[in-house]
Structures are given as C-alpha cells and as structure tokens.
PDB file of C-alpha atoms in Angstrom:
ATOM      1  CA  UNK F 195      13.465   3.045  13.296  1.00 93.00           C
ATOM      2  CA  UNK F 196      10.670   0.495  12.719  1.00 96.00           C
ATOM      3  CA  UNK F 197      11.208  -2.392  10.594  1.00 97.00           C
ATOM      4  CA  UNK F 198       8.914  -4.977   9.246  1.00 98.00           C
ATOM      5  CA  UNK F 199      10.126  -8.158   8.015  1.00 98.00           C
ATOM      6  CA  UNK F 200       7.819 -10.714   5.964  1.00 98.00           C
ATOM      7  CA  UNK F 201       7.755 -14.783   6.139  1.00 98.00           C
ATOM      8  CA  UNK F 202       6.378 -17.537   4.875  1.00 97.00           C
ATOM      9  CA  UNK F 203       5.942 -20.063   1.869  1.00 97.00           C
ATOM     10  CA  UNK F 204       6.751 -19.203  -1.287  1.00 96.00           C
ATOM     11  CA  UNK F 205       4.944 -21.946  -3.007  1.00 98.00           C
ATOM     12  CA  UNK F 206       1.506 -22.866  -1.993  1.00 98.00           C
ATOM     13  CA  UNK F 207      -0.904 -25.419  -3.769  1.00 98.00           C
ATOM     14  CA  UNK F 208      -3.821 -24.452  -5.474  1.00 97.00           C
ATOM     15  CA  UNK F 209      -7.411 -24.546  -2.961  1.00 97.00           C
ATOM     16  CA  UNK F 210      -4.684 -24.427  -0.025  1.00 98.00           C
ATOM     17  CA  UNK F 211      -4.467 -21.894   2.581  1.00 98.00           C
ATOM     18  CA  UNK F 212      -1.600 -19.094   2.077  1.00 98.00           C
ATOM     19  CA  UNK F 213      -0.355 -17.727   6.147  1.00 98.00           C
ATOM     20  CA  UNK F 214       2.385 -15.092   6.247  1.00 98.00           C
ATOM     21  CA  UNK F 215       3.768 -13.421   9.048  1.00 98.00           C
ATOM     22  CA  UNK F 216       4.968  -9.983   9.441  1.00 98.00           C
ATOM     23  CA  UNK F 217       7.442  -9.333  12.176  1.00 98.00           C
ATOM     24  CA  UNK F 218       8.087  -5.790  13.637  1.00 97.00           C
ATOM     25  CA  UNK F 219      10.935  -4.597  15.118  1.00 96.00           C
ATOM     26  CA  UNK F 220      11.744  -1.205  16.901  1.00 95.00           C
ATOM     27  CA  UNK F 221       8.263  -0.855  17.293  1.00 94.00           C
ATOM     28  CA  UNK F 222       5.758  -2.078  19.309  1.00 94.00           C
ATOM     29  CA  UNK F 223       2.363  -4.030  17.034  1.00 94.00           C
ATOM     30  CA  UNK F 224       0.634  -3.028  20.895  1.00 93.00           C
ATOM     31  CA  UNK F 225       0.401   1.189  19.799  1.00 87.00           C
ATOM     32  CA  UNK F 226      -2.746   2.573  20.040  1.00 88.00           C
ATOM     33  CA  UNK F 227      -1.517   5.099  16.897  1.00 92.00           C
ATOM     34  CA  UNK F 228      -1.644   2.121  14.197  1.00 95.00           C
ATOM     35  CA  UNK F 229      -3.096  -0.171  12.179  1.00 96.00           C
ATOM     36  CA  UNK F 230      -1.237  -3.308  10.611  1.00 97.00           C
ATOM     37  CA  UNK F 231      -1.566  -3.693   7.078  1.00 97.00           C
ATOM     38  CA  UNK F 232      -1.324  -6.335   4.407  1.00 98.00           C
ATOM     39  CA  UNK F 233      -0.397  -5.538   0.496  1.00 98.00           C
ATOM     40  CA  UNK F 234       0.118  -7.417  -2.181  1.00 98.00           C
ATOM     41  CA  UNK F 235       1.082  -6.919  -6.098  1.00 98.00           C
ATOM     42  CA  UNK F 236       0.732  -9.731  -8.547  1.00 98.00           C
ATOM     43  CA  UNK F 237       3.575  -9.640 -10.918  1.00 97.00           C
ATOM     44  CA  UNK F 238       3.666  -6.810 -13.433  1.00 95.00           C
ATOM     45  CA  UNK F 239       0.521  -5.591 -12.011  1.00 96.00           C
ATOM     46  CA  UNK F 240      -0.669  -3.181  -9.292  1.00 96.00           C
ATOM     47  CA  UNK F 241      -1.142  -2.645  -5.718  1.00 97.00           C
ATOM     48  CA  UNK F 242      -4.632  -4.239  -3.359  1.00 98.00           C
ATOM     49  CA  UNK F 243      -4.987  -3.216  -0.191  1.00 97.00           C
ATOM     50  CA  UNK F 244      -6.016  -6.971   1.619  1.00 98.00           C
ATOM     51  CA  UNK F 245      -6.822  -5.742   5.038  1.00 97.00           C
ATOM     52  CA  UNK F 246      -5.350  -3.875   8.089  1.00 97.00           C
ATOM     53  CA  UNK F 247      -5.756  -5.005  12.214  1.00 96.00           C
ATOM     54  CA  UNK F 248      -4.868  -3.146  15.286  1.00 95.00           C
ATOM     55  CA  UNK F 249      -3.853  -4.324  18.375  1.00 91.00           C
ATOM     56  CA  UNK F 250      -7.150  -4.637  19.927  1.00 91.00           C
ATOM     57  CA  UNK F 251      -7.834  -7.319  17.213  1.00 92.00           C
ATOM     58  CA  UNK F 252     -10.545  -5.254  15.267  1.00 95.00           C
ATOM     59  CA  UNK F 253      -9.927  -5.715  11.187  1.00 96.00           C
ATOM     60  CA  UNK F 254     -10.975  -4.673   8.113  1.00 96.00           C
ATOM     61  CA  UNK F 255     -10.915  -6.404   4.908  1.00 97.00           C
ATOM     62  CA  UNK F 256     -10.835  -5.397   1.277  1.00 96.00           C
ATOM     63  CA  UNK F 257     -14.429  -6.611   0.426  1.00 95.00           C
ATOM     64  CA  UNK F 258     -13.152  -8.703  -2.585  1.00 95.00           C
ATOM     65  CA  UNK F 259     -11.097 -10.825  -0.124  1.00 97.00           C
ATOM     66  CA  UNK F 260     -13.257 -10.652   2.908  1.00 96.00           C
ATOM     67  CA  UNK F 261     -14.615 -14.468   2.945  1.00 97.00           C
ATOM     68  CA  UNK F 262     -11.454 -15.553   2.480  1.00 98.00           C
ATOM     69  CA  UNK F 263      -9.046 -13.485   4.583  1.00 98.00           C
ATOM     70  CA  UNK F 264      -8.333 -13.624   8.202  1.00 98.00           C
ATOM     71  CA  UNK F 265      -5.945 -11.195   9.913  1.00 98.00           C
ATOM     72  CA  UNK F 266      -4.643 -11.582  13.333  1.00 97.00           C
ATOM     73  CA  UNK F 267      -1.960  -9.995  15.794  1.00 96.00           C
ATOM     74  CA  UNK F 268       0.582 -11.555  18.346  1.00 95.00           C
ATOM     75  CA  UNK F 269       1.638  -8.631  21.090  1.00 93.00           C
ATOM     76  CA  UNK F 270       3.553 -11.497  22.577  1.00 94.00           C
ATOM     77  CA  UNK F 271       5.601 -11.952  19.641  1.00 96.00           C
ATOM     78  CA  UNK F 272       5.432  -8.134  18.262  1.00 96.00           C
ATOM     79  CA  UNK F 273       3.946  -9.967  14.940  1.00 97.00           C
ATOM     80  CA  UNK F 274       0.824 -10.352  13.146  1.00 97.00           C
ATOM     81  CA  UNK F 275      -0.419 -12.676  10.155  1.00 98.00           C
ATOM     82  CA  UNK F 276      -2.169 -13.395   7.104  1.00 98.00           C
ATOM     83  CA  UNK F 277      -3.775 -16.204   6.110  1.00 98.00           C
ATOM     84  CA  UNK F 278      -5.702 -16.357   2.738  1.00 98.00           C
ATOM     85  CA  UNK F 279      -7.805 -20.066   2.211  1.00 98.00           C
ATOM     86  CA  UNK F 280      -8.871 -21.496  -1.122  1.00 98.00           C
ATOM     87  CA  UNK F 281      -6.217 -19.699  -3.318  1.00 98.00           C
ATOM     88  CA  UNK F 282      -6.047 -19.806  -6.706  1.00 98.00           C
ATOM     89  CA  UNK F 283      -2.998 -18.511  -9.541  1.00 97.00           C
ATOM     90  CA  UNK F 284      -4.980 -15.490  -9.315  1.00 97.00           C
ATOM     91  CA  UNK F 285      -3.162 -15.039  -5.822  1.00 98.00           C
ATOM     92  CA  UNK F 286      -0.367 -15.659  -6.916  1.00 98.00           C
ATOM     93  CA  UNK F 287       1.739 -12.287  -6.009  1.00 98.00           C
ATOM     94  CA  UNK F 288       4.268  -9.894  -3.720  1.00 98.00           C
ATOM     95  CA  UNK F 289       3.151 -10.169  -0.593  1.00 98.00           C
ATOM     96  CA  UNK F 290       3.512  -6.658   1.879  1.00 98.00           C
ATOM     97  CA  UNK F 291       3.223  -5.808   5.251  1.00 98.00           C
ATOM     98  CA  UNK F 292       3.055  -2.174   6.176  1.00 98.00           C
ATOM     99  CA  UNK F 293       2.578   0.012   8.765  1.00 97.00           C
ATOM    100  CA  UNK F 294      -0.631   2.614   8.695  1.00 95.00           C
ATOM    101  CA  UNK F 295      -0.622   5.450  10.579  1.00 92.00           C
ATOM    102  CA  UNK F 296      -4.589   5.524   9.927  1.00 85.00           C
ATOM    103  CA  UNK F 297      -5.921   6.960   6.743  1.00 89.00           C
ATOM    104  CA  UNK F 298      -3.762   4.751   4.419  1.00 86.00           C
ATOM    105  CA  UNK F 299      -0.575   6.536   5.175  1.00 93.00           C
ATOM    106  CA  UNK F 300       1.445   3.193   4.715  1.00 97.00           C
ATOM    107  CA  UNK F 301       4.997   3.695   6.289  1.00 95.00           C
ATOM    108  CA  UNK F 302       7.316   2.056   6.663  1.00 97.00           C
ATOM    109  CA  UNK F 303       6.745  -1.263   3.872  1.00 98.00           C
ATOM    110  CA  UNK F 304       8.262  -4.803   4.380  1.00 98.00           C
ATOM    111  CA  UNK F 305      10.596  -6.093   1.615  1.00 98.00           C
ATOM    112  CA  UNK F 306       7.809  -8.165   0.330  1.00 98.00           C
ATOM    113  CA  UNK F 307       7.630 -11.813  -0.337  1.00 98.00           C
ATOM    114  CA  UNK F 308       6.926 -13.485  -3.354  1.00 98.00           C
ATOM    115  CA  UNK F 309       4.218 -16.133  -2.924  1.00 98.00           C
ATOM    116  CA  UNK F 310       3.140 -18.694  -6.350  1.00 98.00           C
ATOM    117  CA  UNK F 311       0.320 -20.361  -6.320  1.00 98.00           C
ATOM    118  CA  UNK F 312       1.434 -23.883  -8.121  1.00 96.00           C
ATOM    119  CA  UNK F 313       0.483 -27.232  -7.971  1.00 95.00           C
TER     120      UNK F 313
ATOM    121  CA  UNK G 120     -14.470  -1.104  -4.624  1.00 74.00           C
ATOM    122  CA  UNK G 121     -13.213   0.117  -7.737  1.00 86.00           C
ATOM    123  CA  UNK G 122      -9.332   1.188  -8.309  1.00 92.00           C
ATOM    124  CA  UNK G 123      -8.413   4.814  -8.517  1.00 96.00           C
ATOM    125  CA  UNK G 124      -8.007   5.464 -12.255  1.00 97.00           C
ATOM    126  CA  UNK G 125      -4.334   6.962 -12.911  1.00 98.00           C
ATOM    127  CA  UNK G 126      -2.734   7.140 -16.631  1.00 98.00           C
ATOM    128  CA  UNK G 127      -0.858   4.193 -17.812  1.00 97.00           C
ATOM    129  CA  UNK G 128       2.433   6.376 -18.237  1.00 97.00           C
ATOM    130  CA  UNK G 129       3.824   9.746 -18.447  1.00 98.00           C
ATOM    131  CA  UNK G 130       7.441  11.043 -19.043  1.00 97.00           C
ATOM    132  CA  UNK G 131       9.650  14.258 -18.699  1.00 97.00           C
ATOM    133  CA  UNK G 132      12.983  15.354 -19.307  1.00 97.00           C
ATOM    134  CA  UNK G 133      14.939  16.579 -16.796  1.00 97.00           C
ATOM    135  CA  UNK G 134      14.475  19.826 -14.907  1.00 97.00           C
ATOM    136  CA  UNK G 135      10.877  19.956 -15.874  1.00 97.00           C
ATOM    137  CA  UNK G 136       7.359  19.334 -14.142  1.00 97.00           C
ATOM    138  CA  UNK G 137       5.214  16.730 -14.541  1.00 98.00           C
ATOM    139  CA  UNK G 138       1.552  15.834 -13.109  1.00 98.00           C
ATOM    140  CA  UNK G 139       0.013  12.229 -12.751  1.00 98.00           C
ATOM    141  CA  UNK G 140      -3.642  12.467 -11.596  1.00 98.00           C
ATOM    142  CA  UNK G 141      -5.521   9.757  -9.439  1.00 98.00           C
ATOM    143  CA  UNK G 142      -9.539  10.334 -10.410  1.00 98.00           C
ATOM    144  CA  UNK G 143     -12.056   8.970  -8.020  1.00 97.00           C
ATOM    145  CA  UNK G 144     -15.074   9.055  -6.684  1.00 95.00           C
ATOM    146  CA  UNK G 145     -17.366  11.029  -4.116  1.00 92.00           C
ATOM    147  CA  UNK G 146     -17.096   7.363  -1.690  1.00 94.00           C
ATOM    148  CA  UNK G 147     -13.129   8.041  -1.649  1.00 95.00           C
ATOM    149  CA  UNK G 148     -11.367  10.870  -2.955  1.00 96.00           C
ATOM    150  CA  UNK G 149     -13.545  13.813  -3.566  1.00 95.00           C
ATOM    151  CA  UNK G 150     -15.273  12.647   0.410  1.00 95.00           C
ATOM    152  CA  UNK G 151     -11.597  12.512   2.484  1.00 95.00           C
ATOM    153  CA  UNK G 152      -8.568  14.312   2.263  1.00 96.00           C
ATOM    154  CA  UNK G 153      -6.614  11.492   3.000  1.00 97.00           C
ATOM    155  CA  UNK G 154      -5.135  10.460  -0.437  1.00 97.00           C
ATOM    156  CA  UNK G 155      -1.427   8.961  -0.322  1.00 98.00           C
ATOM    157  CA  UNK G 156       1.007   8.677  -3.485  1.00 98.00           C
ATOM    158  CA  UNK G 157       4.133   6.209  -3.573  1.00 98.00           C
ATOM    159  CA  UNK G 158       7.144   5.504  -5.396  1.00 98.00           C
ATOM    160  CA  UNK G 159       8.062   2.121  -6.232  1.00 98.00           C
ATOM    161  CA  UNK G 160      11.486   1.373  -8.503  1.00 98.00           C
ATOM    162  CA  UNK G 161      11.510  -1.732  -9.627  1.00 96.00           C
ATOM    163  CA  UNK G 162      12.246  -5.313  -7.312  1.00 96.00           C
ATOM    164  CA  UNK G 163      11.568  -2.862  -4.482  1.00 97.00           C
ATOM    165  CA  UNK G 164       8.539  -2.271  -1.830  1.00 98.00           C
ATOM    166  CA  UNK G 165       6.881   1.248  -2.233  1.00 98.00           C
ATOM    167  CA  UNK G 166       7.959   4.369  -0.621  1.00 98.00           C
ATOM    168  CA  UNK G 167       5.355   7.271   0.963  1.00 98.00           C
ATOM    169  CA  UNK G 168       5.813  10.714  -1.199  1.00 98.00           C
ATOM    170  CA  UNK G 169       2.383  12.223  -0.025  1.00 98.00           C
ATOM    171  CA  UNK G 170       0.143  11.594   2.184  1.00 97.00           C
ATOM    172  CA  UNK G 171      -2.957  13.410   3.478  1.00 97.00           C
ATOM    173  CA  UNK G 172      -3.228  14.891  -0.010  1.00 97.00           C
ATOM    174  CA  UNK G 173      -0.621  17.142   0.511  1.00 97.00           C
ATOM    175  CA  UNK G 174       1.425  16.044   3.388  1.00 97.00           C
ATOM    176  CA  UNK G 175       5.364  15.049   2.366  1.00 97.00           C
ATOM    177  CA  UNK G 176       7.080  12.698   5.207  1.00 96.00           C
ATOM    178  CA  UNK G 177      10.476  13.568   6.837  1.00 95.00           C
ATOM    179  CA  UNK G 178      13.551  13.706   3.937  1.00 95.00           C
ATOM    180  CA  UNK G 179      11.284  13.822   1.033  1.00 97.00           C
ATOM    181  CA  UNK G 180      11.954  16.195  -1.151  1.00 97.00           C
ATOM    182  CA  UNK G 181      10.308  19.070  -1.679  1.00 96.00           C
ATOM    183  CA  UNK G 182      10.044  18.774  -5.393  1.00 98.00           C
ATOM    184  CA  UNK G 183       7.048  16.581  -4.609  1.00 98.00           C
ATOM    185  CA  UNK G 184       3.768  18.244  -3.465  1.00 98.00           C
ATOM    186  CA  UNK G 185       0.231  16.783  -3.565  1.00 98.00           C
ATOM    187  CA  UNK G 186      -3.241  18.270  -4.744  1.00 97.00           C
ATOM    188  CA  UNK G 187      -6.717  17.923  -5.017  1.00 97.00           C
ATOM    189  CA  UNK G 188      -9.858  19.481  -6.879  1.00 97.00           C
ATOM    190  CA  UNK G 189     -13.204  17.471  -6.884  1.00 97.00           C
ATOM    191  CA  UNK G 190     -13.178  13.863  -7.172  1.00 97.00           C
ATOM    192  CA  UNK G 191      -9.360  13.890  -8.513  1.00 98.00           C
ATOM    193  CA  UNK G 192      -6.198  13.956  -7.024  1.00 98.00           C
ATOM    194  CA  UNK G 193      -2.411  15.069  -8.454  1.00 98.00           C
ATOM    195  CA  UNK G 194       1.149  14.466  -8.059  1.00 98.00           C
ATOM    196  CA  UNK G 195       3.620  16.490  -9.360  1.00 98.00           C
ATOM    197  CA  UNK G 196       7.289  16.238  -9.664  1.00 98.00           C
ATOM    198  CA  UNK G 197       9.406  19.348 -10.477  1.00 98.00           C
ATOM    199  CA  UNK G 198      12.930  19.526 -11.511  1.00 97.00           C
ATOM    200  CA  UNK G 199      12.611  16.352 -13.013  1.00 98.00           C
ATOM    201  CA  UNK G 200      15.357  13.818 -11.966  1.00 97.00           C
ATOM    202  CA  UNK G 201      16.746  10.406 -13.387  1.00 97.00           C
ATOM    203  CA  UNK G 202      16.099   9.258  -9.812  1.00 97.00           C
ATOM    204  CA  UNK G 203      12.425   9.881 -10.221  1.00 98.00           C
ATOM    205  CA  UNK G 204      11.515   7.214 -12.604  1.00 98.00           C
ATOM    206  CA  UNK G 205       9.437   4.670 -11.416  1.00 98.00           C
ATOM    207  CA  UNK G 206       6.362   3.953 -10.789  1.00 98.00           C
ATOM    208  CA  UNK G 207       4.082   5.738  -9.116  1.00 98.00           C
ATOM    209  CA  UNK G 208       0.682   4.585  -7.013  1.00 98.00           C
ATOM    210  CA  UNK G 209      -2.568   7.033  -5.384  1.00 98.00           C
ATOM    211  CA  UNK G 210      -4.123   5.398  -2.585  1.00 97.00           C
ATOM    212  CA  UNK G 211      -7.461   6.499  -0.634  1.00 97.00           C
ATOM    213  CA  UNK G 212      -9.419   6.030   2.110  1.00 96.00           C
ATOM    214  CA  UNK G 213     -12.757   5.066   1.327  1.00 95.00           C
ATOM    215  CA  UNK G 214     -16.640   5.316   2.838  1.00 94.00           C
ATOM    216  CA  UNK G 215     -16.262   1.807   3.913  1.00 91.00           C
ATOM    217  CA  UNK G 216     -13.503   2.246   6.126  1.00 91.00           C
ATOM    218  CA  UNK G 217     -11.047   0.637   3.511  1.00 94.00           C
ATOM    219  CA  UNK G 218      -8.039   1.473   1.563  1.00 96.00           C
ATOM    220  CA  UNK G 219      -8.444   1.388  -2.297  1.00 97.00           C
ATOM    221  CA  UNK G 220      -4.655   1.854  -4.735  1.00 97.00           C
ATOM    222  CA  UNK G 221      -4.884   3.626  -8.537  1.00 97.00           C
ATOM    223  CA  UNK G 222      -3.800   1.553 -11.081  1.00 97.00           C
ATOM    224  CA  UNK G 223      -0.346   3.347 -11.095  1.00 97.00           C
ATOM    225  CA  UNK G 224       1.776   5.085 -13.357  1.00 98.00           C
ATOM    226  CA  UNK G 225       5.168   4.486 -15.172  1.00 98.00           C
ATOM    227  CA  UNK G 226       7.276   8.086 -15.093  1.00 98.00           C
ATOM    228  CA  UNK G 227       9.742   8.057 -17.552  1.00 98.00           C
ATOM    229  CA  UNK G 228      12.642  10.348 -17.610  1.00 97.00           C
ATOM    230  CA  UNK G 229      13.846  11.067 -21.115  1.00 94.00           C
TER     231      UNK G 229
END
C-alpha cells in the first residue's frame, strides 16, 4: 500500500523560499502510470492544485503559481519536492502531496503539513 | 483558472439523498470526463469518492455515485449517514493540462 509522507518547515519568513519534501513508500516515484502532485489548503479555506511532475522530470504548474514554483523528483531517494520563492501570509497553508493516477484522480494523500508564513 | 463553483453547504437527515453540484466550464468539465469528488473530515487530508465522473475506488461505498450533464457535475449521497458529514471537494482536469478544485461543500447531517 503506497504511502506518502510530507516534510519540512513549518515556519518560513516572509519573501523566503518555502521547500517541502514528499517521501513515498511502497511505491516506486520511477512508474510510468503517475504523476506527483502538490496540494495545499490555507486554513478554513479550500483546496489549489500547485503542480504535479513525473518521473521523467516534465511538470506542470497551476498558472497562478507558475513563476514561483519549482517541482522536482529524486528516483534515488523515492522522493520529490516543492519549493515555492518569495512567499507571502497569503501562502501560508496545509501543505499535500498526492499521488495522480493522471486526470486528477488524487490517491492516496499525505497527512499534510502545516506551513506559516511569519516573520 | 477559475475554481469550480459548488454550494457553500447542504444538509440531510439520515437515510435520505442528497446532491452537491460542481458547475464549470466548456475548458474543464463540460470538455473531459475526468471530474473527481473528495471527502475531507476535519484535521484530516482528503479522501477519493469519485473519480472519472462516475468511477468509485475499491471499498467505497456504493451509496456514492457521480454524474454529469453539460458544463456541471453531481455528487450524491444516499442513505444518508452521520459518517458522511464533511466536506466535500469537485476537482477537474482542464484544457491546459491542469487540475482546477470547486470551492467545496459542508454536508451536514441533521
């Protein structure tokens, strides 16, 4: 059964860059029948898709976040990462991996991790 | 990209059917059957009800099927549980190769 696992600061300074890591276990980040997904939910509020990669290394980003998002992958490490630069309080939120099995069919989700954007 | 519009709340009493809708647009939901709904109780990460429209995952029960006419999408829940409140979340794929969510919706069982 997969399992994804996020990591990372919970408090990062305003104009900083936020980097999270999503680790994946009893899977492999290296299938061919995924993509890798980032989430996130600011409190009391809804869900944004961010941006998904797959294990070639191609992305996509939501195009509100594209200048400032980067998404990468590890094979080595059977992770991958966000990192968001030049945050504001506006980022301020629950942070999600997830798997995609294309299409948006997000499954399974990470725990989340609560990140605050606070000087 | 614009959100998926989905009604602030809706509520039930048990044993009876309810129907949260997920409107779109022709770039996303009326173009691709590939519209996803999830359950989220609160402090926890979401759970995948429907996908494909109408798809339901492995050991989700059948009291949740998927729909869509047009530019608009629907979830409904019969039998109405206690277990089913929560929040509830449309997803779709869009014409730019992206993912957009609905606003979501608060189910409350009365």
């Amino acid at each position: 059964q997969v399992h994804l696992q996020e990591s990372g600061p919970g408090l990062v300074k305003p104009s900083e860059t936020l980097s999270l890591t999503c680790t994946v276990s009893g899977g492999s980040v290296s299938s061919g029948s995924y993509y890798w997904s980032w989430i996130r939910q600011p409190p009391g509020k809804g869900l944004e898709w961010i941006g998904y990669i797959y294990y070639s290394g191609d992305t996509n980003y939501n195009p509100s976040l594209k200048s400032r998002v980067t998404i990468s992958v590890d094979t080595s490490k059977n992770q991958f990462s966000l990192k968001l630069s030049f945050v504001t309080a506006a980022d301020t939120a629950v942070y999600y991996c997830a798997r995609d099995a294309f299409f948006g069919r997000f499954d399974p989700w990470g725990q989340g991790t609560l990140v605050t954007i606070s000087s | 990209q614009s959100a998926l519009t989905q009604p602030a709340s809706v509520s039930g009493s048990p044993g009876q059917s309810i129907t949260i809708s997920c409107t779109g647009t022709s770039s996303d939901v009326g173009d691709y059957n590939y519209v996803s709904w999830y359950q989220q109780h609160p402090g926890k990460a979401p759970k995948l009800m429907i996908y494909d429209v109408s798809n339901r995952p492995s050991g989700v029960s059948n009291r949740f099927s998927g729909s869509k006419s047009g530019n608009t999408a629907s979830l409904t829940i019969s039998g109405l549980q206690a277990e089913d409140e929560a929040d509830y979340y449309c997803s779709s794929y869009t014409s730019s190769s992206t993912q957009v969510f609905g606003g979501g919706t608060k189910l409350t069982v009365l």
